[in-house]
Coordinates of N, CA and C in Angstrom, one line a residue:
M130 N 147.1 37.1 66.9 CA 145.7 36.5 67.0 C 144.8 37.6 67.3
K131 N 143.5 37.5 66.8 CA 142.5 38.5 67.1 C 142.1 38.4 68.6
P132 N 141.6 39.4 69.2 CA 141.1 39.4 70.6 C 140.0 38.4 70.8
L133 N 139.9 37.9 72.1 CA 138.9 37.0 72.5 C 137.7 37.8 73.0
V134 N 136.5 37.5 72.5 CA 135.3 38.2 72.9 C 134.4 37.2 73.6
L135 N 133.9 37.5 74.8 CA 133.0 36.7 75.5 C 131.6 37.3 75.3
V136 N 130.7 36.5 74.8 CA 129.3 37.0 74.5 C 128.4 36.4 75.6
I137 N 127.8 37.2 76.4 CA 126.9 36.7 77.5 C 125.5 37.2 77.1
E138 N 124.7 36.3 76.5 CA 123.4 36.6 75.8 C 122.6 35.4 75.8
D139 N 121.3 35.5 76.2 CA 120.4 34.4 76.2 C 119.5 34.3 74.9
D140 N 119.4 35.3 74.1 CA 118.6 35.3 72.9 C 119.3 34.6 71.8
P141 N 118.8 33.4 71.3 CA 119.5 32.7 70.3 C 119.7 33.4 69.0
Q142 N 118.7 34.3 68.6 CA 118.9 35.0 67.4 C 120.0 36.1 67.5
I143 N 120.1 36.8 68.6 CA 121.1 37.7 68.8 C 122.5 37.0 68.8
R144 N 122.5 35.8 69.5 CA 123.8 35.1 69.5 C 124.2 34.7 68.1
R145 N 123.3 34.3 67.3 CA 123.6 33.9 65.9 C 124.2 35.2 65.2
F146 N 123.5 36.3 65.3 CA 124.0 37.5 64.7 C 125.4 37.9 65.2
L147 N 125.6 37.8 66.5 CA 126.9 38.2 67.0 C 128.0 37.2 66.6
R148 N 127.6 35.9 66.5 CA 128.6 34.9 66.1 C 129.0 35.1 64.7
A149 N 128.1 35.4 63.8 CA 128.4 35.7 62.4 C 129.2 37.0 62.2
T150 N 128.9 38.0 63.0 CA 129.6 39.3 62.9 C 131.1 39.1 63.4
L151 N 131.2 38.4 64.5 CA 132.6 38.3 65.1 C 133.4 37.3 64.2
A152 N 132.8 36.3 63.7 CA 133.5 35.3 62.9 C 134.0 36.0 61.6
A153 N 133.2 36.9 61.0 CA 133.5 37.6 59.8 C 134.8 38.5 60.0
E154 N 135.0 38.9 61.2 CA 136.1 39.8 61.5 C 137.3 39.0 62.1
D155 N 137.1 37.7 62.1 CA 138.2 36.8 62.7 C 138.4 36.9 64.2
Y156 N 137.4 37.5 64.9 CA 137.6 37.5 66.4 C 137.4 36.1 66.9
Q157 N 138.1 35.8 68.0 CA 137.8 34.6 68.7 C 136.6 34.9 69.6
F158 N 135.8 33.9 69.9 CA 134.7 34.2 70.8 C 134.2 33.0 71.5
H159 N 133.6 33.2 72.7 CA 132.9 32.2 73.4 C 131.6 32.7 73.8
E160 N 130.6 31.8 74.1 CA 129.3 32.3 74.4 C 128.8 31.7 75.8
A161 N 128.0 32.5 76.5 CA 127.3 32.1 77.7 C 125.9 32.6 77.7
V162 N 125.0 31.8 78.2 CA 123.6 32.2 78.2 C 123.0 32.6 79.5
T163 N 123.7 32.5 80.6 CA 123.3 33.0 81.9 C 124.3 33.8 82.5
A164 N 123.9 34.6 83.6 CA 124.9 35.4 84.3 C 125.9 34.5 85.0
A165 N 125.5 33.4 85.6 CA 126.4 32.5 86.3 C 127.5 32.0 85.3
E166 N 127.0 31.5 84.2 CA 127.9 30.9 83.2 C 128.8 32.0 82.7
G167 N 128.3 33.2 82.4 CA 129.1 34.3 81.9 C 130.2 34.7 82.9
S168 N 129.9 34.8 84.2 CA 130.9 35.1 85.2 C 132.0 34.0 85.3
A169 N 131.6 32.8 85.2 CA 132.5 31.7 85.3 C 133.4 31.7 84.0
Q170 N 132.9 31.9 82.9 CA 133.7 32.0 81.6 C 134.6 33.1 81.6
A171 N 134.2 34.3 82.2 CA 135.1 35.4 82.3 C 136.3 35.1 83.1
A172 N 136.1 34.5 84.2 CA 137.2 34.1 85.1 C 138.1 33.1 84.5
A173 N 137.5 32.1 83.8 CA 138.3 31.0 83.3 C 139.1 31.4 82.0
R174 N 138.4 32.2 81.1 CA 139.0 32.5 79.8 C 139.7 33.8 79.7
Q175 N 139.5 34.7 80.7 CA 140.1 36.0 80.7 C 140.0 36.7 79.3
P176 N 138.8 37.0 78.9 CA 138.5 37.5 77.5 C 139.1 39.0 77.4
D177 N 139.3 39.4 76.2 CA 139.8 40.8 75.9 C 138.6 41.7 75.9
L178 N 137.4 41.2 75.8 CA 136.2 42.1 75.8 C 135.0 41.3 76.0
V179 N 134.0 41.9 76.7 CA 132.7 41.2 77.0 C 131.6 42.0 76.4
L180 N 130.7 41.2 75.7 CA 129.4 41.7 75.2 C 128.4 41.2 76.1
L181 N 127.7 42.1 76.8 CA 126.8 41.6 77.9 C 125.4 42.1 77.7
D182 N 124.4 41.1 77.7 CA 123.0 41.5 77.7 C 122.6 41.8 79.2
L183 N 121.6 42.7 79.3 CA 121.1 43.0 80.6 C 120.0 42.0 81.1
G184 N 119.2 41.6 80.1 CA 118.1 40.7 80.5 C 118.4 39.3 80.5
L185 N 119.2 38.8 81.4 CA 119.6 37.4 81.5 C 118.6 36.7 82.4
P186 N 118.5 35.3 82.2 CA 117.4 34.6 82.9 C 117.6 34.4 84.3
D187 N 118.9 34.4 84.8 CA 119.1 34.1 86.2 C 119.4 35.4 87.1
R188 N 120.1 36.3 86.5 CA 120.4 37.6 87.2 C 120.4 38.7 86.2
D189 N 120.3 39.9 86.7 CA 120.4 41.1 85.8 C 121.8 41.3 85.4
G190 N 122.0 41.8 84.2 CA 123.3 42.0 83.7 C 124.1 43.1 84.4
L191 N 123.3 44.0 85.1 CA 124.0 45.0 85.9 C 124.7 44.4 87.1
D192 N 124.2 43.3 87.6 CA 124.9 42.6 88.7 C 126.2 42.0 88.1
V193 N 126.1 41.5 86.9 CA 127.4 40.9 86.3 C 128.4 42.0 86.1
T194 N 128.0 43.2 85.6 CA 128.9 44.3 85.5 C 129.6 44.6 86.8
R195 N 128.8 44.8 87.8 CA 129.3 45.1 89.2 C 130.3 44.0 89.6
E196 N 129.9 42.7 89.4 CA 130.8 41.6 89.8 C 132.1 41.6 89.0
L197 N 132.0 41.8 87.7 CA 133.3 41.8 86.9 C 134.2 43.0 87.3
R198 N 133.6 44.1 87.6 CA 134.4 45.3 87.9 C 135.0 45.1 89.3
G199 N 134.6 44.1 90.1 CA 135.2 43.9 91.3 C 136.6 43.3 91.2
W200 N 136.9 42.6 90.0 CA 138.2 42.0 89.9 C 138.8 42.2 88.5
S201 N 138.2 42.8 87.6 CA 138.7 42.9 86.2 C 138.4 44.2 85.6
A202 N 139.3 44.7 84.8 CA 139.2 45.9 84.0 C 138.8 45.6 82.5
V203 N 138.4 44.3 82.2 CA 138.0 44.0 80.9 C 137.0 44.9 80.3
P204 N 137.1 45.4 79.1 CA 136.1 46.2 78.5 C 134.7 45.5 78.4
I205 N 133.7 46.2 78.8 CA 132.3 45.7 78.8 C 131.4 46.6 77.9
I206 N 130.9 46.0 76.9 CA 129.9 46.7 76.1 C 128.5 46.0 76.4
V207 N 127.6 46.8 76.9 CA 126.3 46.3 77.3 C 125.4 46.3 76.0
L208 N 124.7 45.2 75.8 CA 123.7 45.1 74.7 C 122.4 44.8 75.3
S209 N 121.4 45.7 75.1 CA 120.1 45.5 75.7 C 119.0 46.1 74.9
A210 N 117.8 45.4 75.1 CA 116.6 46.0 74.5 C 116.0 47.1 75.3
R211 N 116.6 47.3 76.5 CA 116.1 48.4 77.4 C 116.7 49.7 76.9
G212 N 115.7 50.5 76.5 CA 116.2 51.8 76.0 C 116.1 52.9 77.0
R213 N 115.7 52.6 78.2 CA 115.5 53.6 79.2 C 116.8 54.3 79.6
E214 N 116.8 55.6 79.8 CA 118.0 56.3 80.1 C 118.6 55.9 81.4
Q215 N 117.8 55.5 82.4 CA 118.4 55.2 83.7 C 119.1 53.8 83.6
D216 N 118.7 52.9 82.7 CA 119.5 51.7 82.5 C 120.8 51.9 81.9
K217 N 120.9 52.8 81.0 CA 122.2 53.2 80.3 C 123.1 53.8 81.4
V218 N 122.6 54.8 82.1 CA 123.4 55.5 83.1 C 123.9 54.5 84.2
A219 N 123.0 53.6 84.6 CA 123.4 52.7 85.7 C 124.5 51.8 85.2
A220 N 124.4 51.2 84.0 CA 125.4 50.4 83.4 C 126.7 51.1 83.3
L221 N 126.7 52.3 82.8 CA 128.0 53.0 82.6 C 128.6 53.4 83.9
D222 N 127.7 53.8 84.9 CA 128.3 54.2 86.2 C 128.8 53.0 86.9
L223 N 128.3 51.8 86.6 CA 128.9 50.6 87.3 C 130.2 50.2 86.7
G224 N 130.5 50.8 85.6 CA 131.8 50.5 85.0 C 131.8 49.9 83.6
A225 N 130.6 49.8 83.0 CA 130.5 49.4 81.6 C 131.2 50.4 80.7
D226 N 131.8 50.0 79.6 CA 132.6 50.9 78.7 C 131.7 51.6 77.7
D227 N 130.6 50.9 77.3 CA 129.7 51.4 76.3 C 128.4 50.7 76.4
Y228 N 127.4 51.2 75.6 CA 126.0 50.7 75.7 C 125.4 50.8 74.3
L229 N 124.9 49.7 73.8 CA 124.2 49.7 72.5 C 122.8 49.2 72.8
T230 N 121.8 49.9 72.2 CA 120.4 49.5 72.4 C 120.0 48.6 71.2
K231 N 119.4 47.5 71.4 CA 118.9 46.6 70.3 C 117.7 47.2 69.7
P232 N 117.6 47.1 68.4 CA 118.6 46.5 67.4 C 119.7 47.5 67.1
F233 N 120.8 47.0 66.7 CA 122.0 47.8 66.3 C 122.6 47.2 65.1
G234 N 123.3 48.0 64.4 CA 123.9 47.6 63.1 C 125.3 47.0 63.3
V235 N 125.8 46.3 62.3 CA 127.1 45.6 62.4 C 128.2 46.7 62.5
D236 N 128.1 47.7 61.6 CA 129.2 48.7 61.6 C 129.3 49.4 63.0
E237 N 128.2 49.7 63.6 CA 128.2 50.4 64.8 C 128.8 49.5 65.9
L238 N 128.4 48.3 66.0 CA 128.9 47.3 66.9 C 130.4 47.2 66.8
L239 N 130.9 47.0 65.6 CA 132.3 46.8 65.3 C 133.1 48.0 65.7
A240 N 132.6 49.2 65.4 CA 133.3 50.4 65.8 C 133.4 50.6 67.3
R241 N 132.4 50.2 68.0 CA 132.4 50.3 69.5 C 133.4 49.3 70.0
I242 N 133.5 48.1 69.4 CA 134.4 47.1 69.9 C 135.9 47.6 69.7
R243 N 136.1 48.2 68.5 CA 137.5 48.7 68.2 C 137.9 49.8 69.2
V244 N 136.9 50.7 69.5 CA 137.2 51.8 70.5 C 137.6 51.2 71.9
A245 N 136.7 50.2 72.3 CA 136.9 49.6 73.6 C 138.3 48.9 73.7
L246 N 138.6 48.2 72.7 CA 139.9 47.4 72.7 C 141.1 48.4 72.6
R247 N 140.9 49.5 71.9 CA 142.0 50.4 71.7 C 142.3 51.1 73.1
H248 N 141.2 51.4 73.8 CA 141.4 52.1 75.1 C 142.0 51.1 76.1
A249 N 141.6 49.8 76.0 CA 142.2 48.8 76.9 C 143.6 48.5 76.7
A250 N 144.0 48.7 75.4 CA 145.4 48.4 75.1 C 146.4 49.5 75.4
R251 N 145.8 50.7 75.7 CA 146.7 51.8 76.1 C 147.1 51.7 77.5
A252 N 148.4 51.5 77.7 CA 148.9 51.3 79.1 C 148.9 52.6 79.8
P253 N 148.7 52.6 81.2 CA 148.7 53.8 82.0 C 149.9 54.7 81.8
G254 N 151.1 54.1 81.5 CA 152.3 54.8 81.4 C 152.6 55.3 80.0
D255 N 151.7 55.0 79.1 CA 152.0 55.5 77.7 C 152.0 57.0 77.6
P256 N 152.8 57.6 76.7 CA 152.8 59.0 76.5 C 151.4 59.5 76.2
E257 N 151.1 60.7 76.6 CA 149.8 61.3 76.3 C 149.6 61.4 74.8
P258 N 148.5 61.1 74.3 CA 148.3 61.1 72.9 C 148.0 62.5 72.4
V259 N 148.1 62.7 71.1 CA 147.6 63.9 70.4 C 146.4 63.5 69.7
F260 N 145.3 64.2 70.1 CA 144.0 63.9 69.6 C 143.6 64.8 68.4
E261 N 143.1 64.2 67.3 CA 142.7 65.0 66.1 C 141.4 64.5 65.6
A262 N 140.5 65.4 65.4 CA 139.2 65.0 64.7 C 138.5 66.3 64.4
E263 N 137.7 66.2 63.3 CA 136.9 67.4 62.9 C 137.6 68.7 62.9
G264 N 138.9 68.7 62.5 CA 139.7 69.9 62.4 C 140.2 70.4 63.7
V265 N 140.0 69.7 64.8 CA 140.4 70.0 66.1 C 141.6 69.2 66.5
R266 N 142.7 69.8 67.1 CA 143.9 69.1 67.5 C 144.1 69.4 69.0
V267 N 144.2 68.4 69.8 CA 144.5 68.6 71.2 C 145.8 67.9 71.6
D268 N 146.8 68.6 72.0 CA 148.1 68.1 72.4 C 148.1 68.2 73.9
L269 N 148.0 67.0 74.6 CA 147.9 67.0 76.0 C 149.3 67.1 76.7
V270 N 150.3 66.9 75.9 CA 151.7 67.1 76.4 C 152.0 68.6 76.5
R271 N 151.7 69.3 75.4 CA 152.0 70.7 75.3 C 150.9 71.6 75.9
R272 N 149.7 70.9 76.2 CA 148.6 71.6 76.7 C 148.1 72.7 75.7
E273 N 148.1 72.3 74.4 CA 147.6 73.2 73.4 C 146.4 72.6 72.6
V274 N 145.5 73.5 72.3 CA 144.3 73.2 71.5 C 144.3 74.0 70.3
H275 N 144.1 73.4 69.1 CA 144.0 74.2 67.9 C 142.7 73.8 67.1
R276 N 142.1 74.7 66.5 CA 141.0 74.5 65.5 C 141.5 75.0 64.2
G277 N 141.8 74.1 63.3 CA 142.5 74.5 62.0 C 143.9 75.0 62.4
Q278 N 144.3 76.1 61.9 CA 145.6 76.7 62.2 C 145.6 77.6 63.4
E279 N 144.4 77.9 64.0 CA 144.4 78.8 65.1 C 144.3 78.1 66.4
E280 N 145.1 78.7 67.4 CA 145.1 78.2 68.7 C 143.9 78.6 69.4
V281 N 143.3 77.7 70.2 CA 142.0 78.0 70.9 C 142.4 78.2 72.4
H282 N 142.0 79.3 73.0 CA 142.3 79.5 74.4 C 141.1 79.1 75.3
L283 N 141.3 78.1 76.2 CA 140.3 77.6 77.0 C 140.5 78.0 78.5
T284 N 139.4 78.1 79.2 CA 139.6 78.3 80.7 C 140.1 77.0 81.3
P285 N 140.6 77.1 82.5 CA 141.1 75.9 83.2 C 140.0 74.8 83.3
T286 N 138.8 75.1 83.6 CA 137.7 74.1 83.7 C 137.3 73.6 82.3
E287 N 137.3 74.5 81.3 CA 137.0 74.0 79.9 C 138.1 73.0 79.5
Y288 N 139.3 73.3 79.8 CA 140.4 72.4 79.4 C 140.4 71.1 80.1
K289 N 140.1 71.1 81.4 CA 140.0 69.9 82.2 C 138.9 69.0 81.7
L290 N 137.7 69.6 81.3 CA 136.6 68.8 80.8 C 137.0 68.2 79.4
L291 N 137.7 69.0 78.6 CA 138.1 68.5 77.3 C 139.1 67.4 77.4
T292 N 140.1 67.5 78.4 CA 141.1 66.4 78.5 C 140.4 65.1 79.0
V293 N 139.4 65.2 79.9 CA 138.7 64.0 80.3 C 138.0 63.3 79.1
L294 N 137.4 64.1 78.2 CA 136.8 63.6 77.0 C 137.8 63.0 76.1
V295 N 138.9 63.7 75.9 CA 140.0 63.2 75.0 C 140.5 61.8 75.5
R296 N 140.7 61.7 76.8 CA 141.3 60.4 77.3 C 140.3 59.3 77.2
H297 N 139.0 59.6 77.0 CA 138.0 58.6 76.8 C 137.3 58.8 75.4
A298 N 138.1 59.2 74.4 CA 137.5 59.5 73.1 C 136.8 58.3 72.5
G299 N 135.6 58.5 72.0 CA 134.9 57.4 71.4 C 133.9 56.8 72.4
K300 N 134.1 57.0 73.7 CA 133.3 56.4 74.7 C 132.2 57.4 75.3
V301 N 131.1 56.9 75.6 CA 130.1 57.8 76.2 C 130.4 58.0 77.7
L302 N 130.4 59.2 78.2 CA 130.6 59.5 79.6 C 129.3 60.1 80.2
T303 N 128.9 59.6 81.3 CA 127.6 60.1 81.9 C 127.9 61.4 82.5
H304 N 126.8 62.1 82.8 CA 126.9 63.4 83.5 C 127.6 63.2 84.9
G305 N 127.3 62.1 85.6 CA 127.9 61.8 86.8 C 129.4 61.5 86.8
Q306 N 129.8 60.8 85.7 CA 131.2 60.6 85.5 C 132.0 61.9 85.3
L307 N 131.4 62.7 84.4 CA 132.1 64.0 84.1 C 132.1 64.9 85.4
L308 N 131.0 64.9 86.1 CA 131.0 65.7 87.4 C 132.1 65.3 88.3
K309 N 132.2 64.0 88.5 CA 133.3 63.4 89.4 C 134.7 63.8 88.9
D310 N 134.9 63.5 87.6 CA 136.3 63.7 87.1 C 136.7 65.2 87.0
V311 N 135.7 66.1 86.7 CA 136.1 67.5 86.5 C 135.9 68.3 87.8
W312 N 134.7 68.1 88.4 CA 134.4 68.9 89.6 C 134.5 68.2 90.9
G313 N 134.8 66.9 90.9 CA 134.9 66.1 92.1 C 133.6 65.8 92.9
S314 N 132.5 65.9 92.1 CA 131.2 65.7 92.7 C 130.3 64.9 91.8
R315 N 129.4 64.2 92.4 CA 128.4 63.5 91.6 C 127.0 64.0 91.8
S316 N 126.9 65.1 92.5 CA 125.6 65.7 92.8 C 124.8 66.0 91.6
P317 N 123.6 65.3 91.5 CA 122.7 65.6 90.3 C 122.4 67.1 90.2
E318 N 122.3 67.8 91.3 CA 122.0 69.2 91.3 C 123.0 70.0 90.6
Q319 N 124.2 69.5 90.4 CA 125.3 70.2 89.7 C 125.4 69.8 88.2
S320 N 124.5 69.0 87.7 CA 124.7 68.5 86.3 C 124.6 69.7 85.3
H321 N 124.0 70.8 85.7 CA 124.0 72.0 84.8 C 125.4 72.5 84.5
Y322 N 126.4 72.2 85.5 CA 127.8 72.6 85.2 C 128.2 72.0 83.9
V323 N 127.9 70.7 83.7 CA 128.4 70.0 82.5 C 127.8 70.6 81.3
R324 N 126.5 70.9 81.3 CA 125.8 71.4 80.1 C 126.4 72.8 79.8
V325 N 126.6 73.6 80.8 CA 127.1 75.0 80.5 C 128.5 75.0 79.9
Y326 N 129.4 74.2 80.5 CA 130.8 74.1 80.0 C 130.8 73.4 78.6
M327 N 130.0 72.4 78.4 CA 130.0 71.7 77.1 C 129.5 72.7 76.0
A328 N 128.6 73.6 76.4 CA 128.1 74.6 75.4 C 129.3 75.5 75.1
Q329 N 130.0 75.9 76.1 CA 131.2 76.8 75.9 C 132.2 76.2 75.0
L330 N 132.5 74.9 75.2 CA 133.5 74.2 74.4 C 133.0 74.1 73.0
R331 N 131.7 73.8 72.8 CA 131.2 73.8 71.4 C 131.3 75.1 70.7
Q332 N 131.1 76.2 71.4 CA 131.3 77.5 70.8 C 132.7 77.7 70.3
K333 N 133.7 77.2 71.0 CA 135.1 77.4 70.7 C 135.6 76.3 69.7
L334 N 135.0 75.1 69.7 CA 135.6 74.0 68.9 C 134.8 73.6 67.7
E335 N 133.5 73.7 67.7 CA 132.7 73.2 66.6 C 132.6 74.2 65.5
A336 N 132.6 73.7 64.3 CA 132.3 74.6 63.1 C 130.9 75.2 63.2
D337 N 130.0 74.4 63.6 CA 128.6 74.8 63.8 C 128.1 74.3 65.2
P338 N 128.2 75.1 66.2 CA 127.9 74.7 67.6 C 126.5 74.2 67.7
A339 N 125.5 74.6 66.9 CA 124.2 74.2 66.9 C 124.0 72.8 66.4
R340 N 125.0 72.3 65.6 CA 124.9 70.9 65.0 C 126.3 70.3 65.3
P341 N 126.6 70.0 66.5 CA 127.9 69.5 66.9 C 128.3 68.2 66.2
R342 N 129.5 68.1 65.7 CA 129.9 66.8 65.1 C 131.1 66.2 65.9
L343 N 131.6 66.9 66.8 CA 132.8 66.4 67.7 C 132.3 66.1 69.1
L344 N 131.6 67.1 69.7 CA 131.1 66.9 71.1 C 129.7 66.5 71.0
V345 N 129.4 65.2 71.0 CA 128.1 64.7 70.7 C 127.3 64.4 72.0
T346 N 126.0 64.8 72.0 CA 125.1 64.5 73.1 C 124.6 63.1 73.0
E347 N 124.6 62.3 74.1 CA 123.9 61.1 74.2 C 122.7 61.4 75.1
P348 N 121.5 61.5 74.5 CA 120.3 62.1 75.2 C 120.1 61.4 76.5
G349 N 119.9 62.2 77.5 CA 119.6 61.7 78.9 C 120.7 61.0 79.6
V350 N 121.9 60.8 78.9 CA 122.9 60.0 79.5 C 124.2 60.9 79.7
G351 N 124.7 61.5 78.7 CA 125.9 62.3 78.8 C 126.4 62.7 77.5
Y352 N 127.8 62.6 77.3 CA 128.4 63.1 76.0 C 129.4 62.1 75.6
R353 N 129.7 62.2 74.3 CA 130.7 61.4 73.6 C 131.6 62.3 72.7
L354 N 132.9 62.2 72.9 CA 133.8 62.9 71.9 C 134.1 61.9 70.8
K355 N 133.6 62.3 69.6 CA 133.7 61.5 68.4 C 135.2 61.4 68.0
E356 N 135.6 60.2 67.7 CA 137.0 60.0 67.2 C 137.1 60.3 65.7
G357 N 138.3 60.6 65.2 CA 138.5 60.9 63.8 C 138.5 59.7 63.0

């Protein structure tokens, strides 16, 4: 059976759009129009993924994200008309898996859903994957990185940053998340570390570092490693 998706959204037009999109892909789905109803449905139905609006009538969707993360690891994709960078960063730092700004296309939504479900299905004890995209191959077991047929030599910090991105391939990671996972700090004053090392990785891995296709910037938010 297809995964169960819980839609927490108060806009009837968006709900109709999501209902048609999910039904066309044979996903099971349930709908809630308030934060309270959404939290109750999440607890009762144990969905495989949550599509969550931020502008709910009774509470902010950020509160729902925080609440769900208190007891569940269910993938959460935030859908919102809020395009402000601080809203995206806040949602992701609270534990949301991804963020789409309205309006968004069907193909983009379905791609993000597939990525979130794929990550959720990967058990912690699974063997480390071999990542391949845009002519780059990363073998986390052998600790080898190749671009085409040539091995790429990375510094320890470059490699650690790359492995964090590989383990979350397809997901946007904020500057704060990368700082914590790579440098053990969330200090905004150190965010330049991420930019410097990302530029170094691009020089070594991208065919055209000035127009990256693998290590993609999410403006004002962070970075996403594009999946093949």
